Amino acid sequence: MTKGVLGLKFKTSPLPAGLYLVATPIGTARDITLRALDVLASADILVAEDTRTLRKLMDIHGIDLQGRPMIPYHDHSSASDRNRIIALITEGKSVAYASEAGTPLIADPGFKLVTDAQSNDLSVTTAPGPSAVITALTLAGLPTDRFLFAGFLPNQQKARVEQLSTLLKTQTTLVLYESPKRILALCTDIKDQTGPDHPVTLCRELTKRFEDIRPRPVSKLIEELESTSVKGEVVLVIGPVSQSGASDGDLDTALRKALLTMRVKDAAETVAGAFGLPKREVYQRALTLKDASHDETQPSDTSKTRRD
Ligand code: SAM
């Protein structure tokens, strides 16, 4: 057992041969799991999208390299770079792989490494942890029961509009990564397809000092982005578009009104009928709204009951 500089304890012990995908923080260095530190401290070989970033993270947590090799593996790595890593695992080495930030393979390299290792019957496991998708989703204030993550949409407007149109038809909450330079253009495309009142949440600089979460109708967000451009890393969460073409805001307004006079089940049935939506989906939404209105009238969060 070793004490890191931040006081976290990690274990160093030999690891069985295999590929270990290690999730790393998306902002705050302490957002790393103890198991991730164990793997980084114990693996025979460290492979990283950016070796300097990983080295810095290990330094922060007091993990010595102790002469272990560090190998770069990124978007531009070749099949022979990959074969070299696979050969090391085949020889019996434990190989830890970390992308620059967050979870490897999530809009980051690592997919072919995993499939190559699996097709060679090598062990692949993970020390799971932070990812901007889930972090944004938990803070967005939009439905979380069903969501679709689509990474970065194309830069080219025609292709982006086409993909957006397909994604919006799924009627789920959408989570997109985007560069701050293109976020205004993306929001404009969304407004054109959903209408100005559609709910979106801009999640910027997650887990960092100036974390900034903006749940807004899309037209309001556009106004803000036109007056002050944003910097840093951003995720955009888009509320589901209902089948009837009505926005999520319209649905919530109708449900809130119905809940004033009806039981949850009846309110959901009535509104689902009016909007031409599946009853189950509207029922879930009605429960969420009911819970939220209940919470608002409570003096403190004393109830820990789970809603299924
Ligand atoms: N593998 C990472 C993950 O698990 O989230 C994603 C890597 S991808 C190359 C980088 C993008 O993720 C950024 O452009 C941004 O859209 C999003 N992202 C990563 N960190 C973020 C943060 N702290 N705040 C907001 N968005 C972030």
Coordinates of C-alpha atoms in Angstrom, one line a residue, residues 24-32 53 56-57 60-61 100-103 130-132 135 204-211 233:
T24 CA -9.2 9.3 -16.1
P25 CA -10.7 12.7 -14.9
I26 CA -12.4 15.1 -17.3
G27 CA -11.3 18.1 -15.2
T28 CA -10.6 17.6 -11.5
A29 CA -7.7 15.4 -10.9
R30 CA -9.2 13.8 -7.8
D31 CA -12.0 12.4 -9.9
I32 CA -10.1 9.2 -10.4
T53 CA -1.0 14.0 -19.8
K56 CA 1.2 14.4 -15.1
L57 CA -1.8 12.7 -13.7
I60 CA -0.3 14.3 -9.1
H61 CA -1.3 11.0 -7.4
E100 CA -6.4 12.0 -22.9
A101 CA -9.4 12.5 -20.6
G102 CA -12.5 10.5 -19.5
T103 CA -13.3 7.1 -20.7
P130 CA -15.6 9.7 -15.5
S131 CA -17.1 10.5 -18.8
A132 CA -18.5 13.8 -20.0
T135 CA -21.7 13.9 -16.2
R204 CA -19.4 23.7 -20.1
E205 CA -16.1 23.0 -18.2
L206 CA -17.6 20.1 -16.3
T207 CA -16.0 19.3 -12.9
K208 CA -13.6 22.3 -13.5
R209 CA -13.4 25.5 -11.5
F210 CA -15.7 27.5 -13.8
E211 CA -18.3 24.7 -14.4
E233 CA -15.1 22.1 -23.4

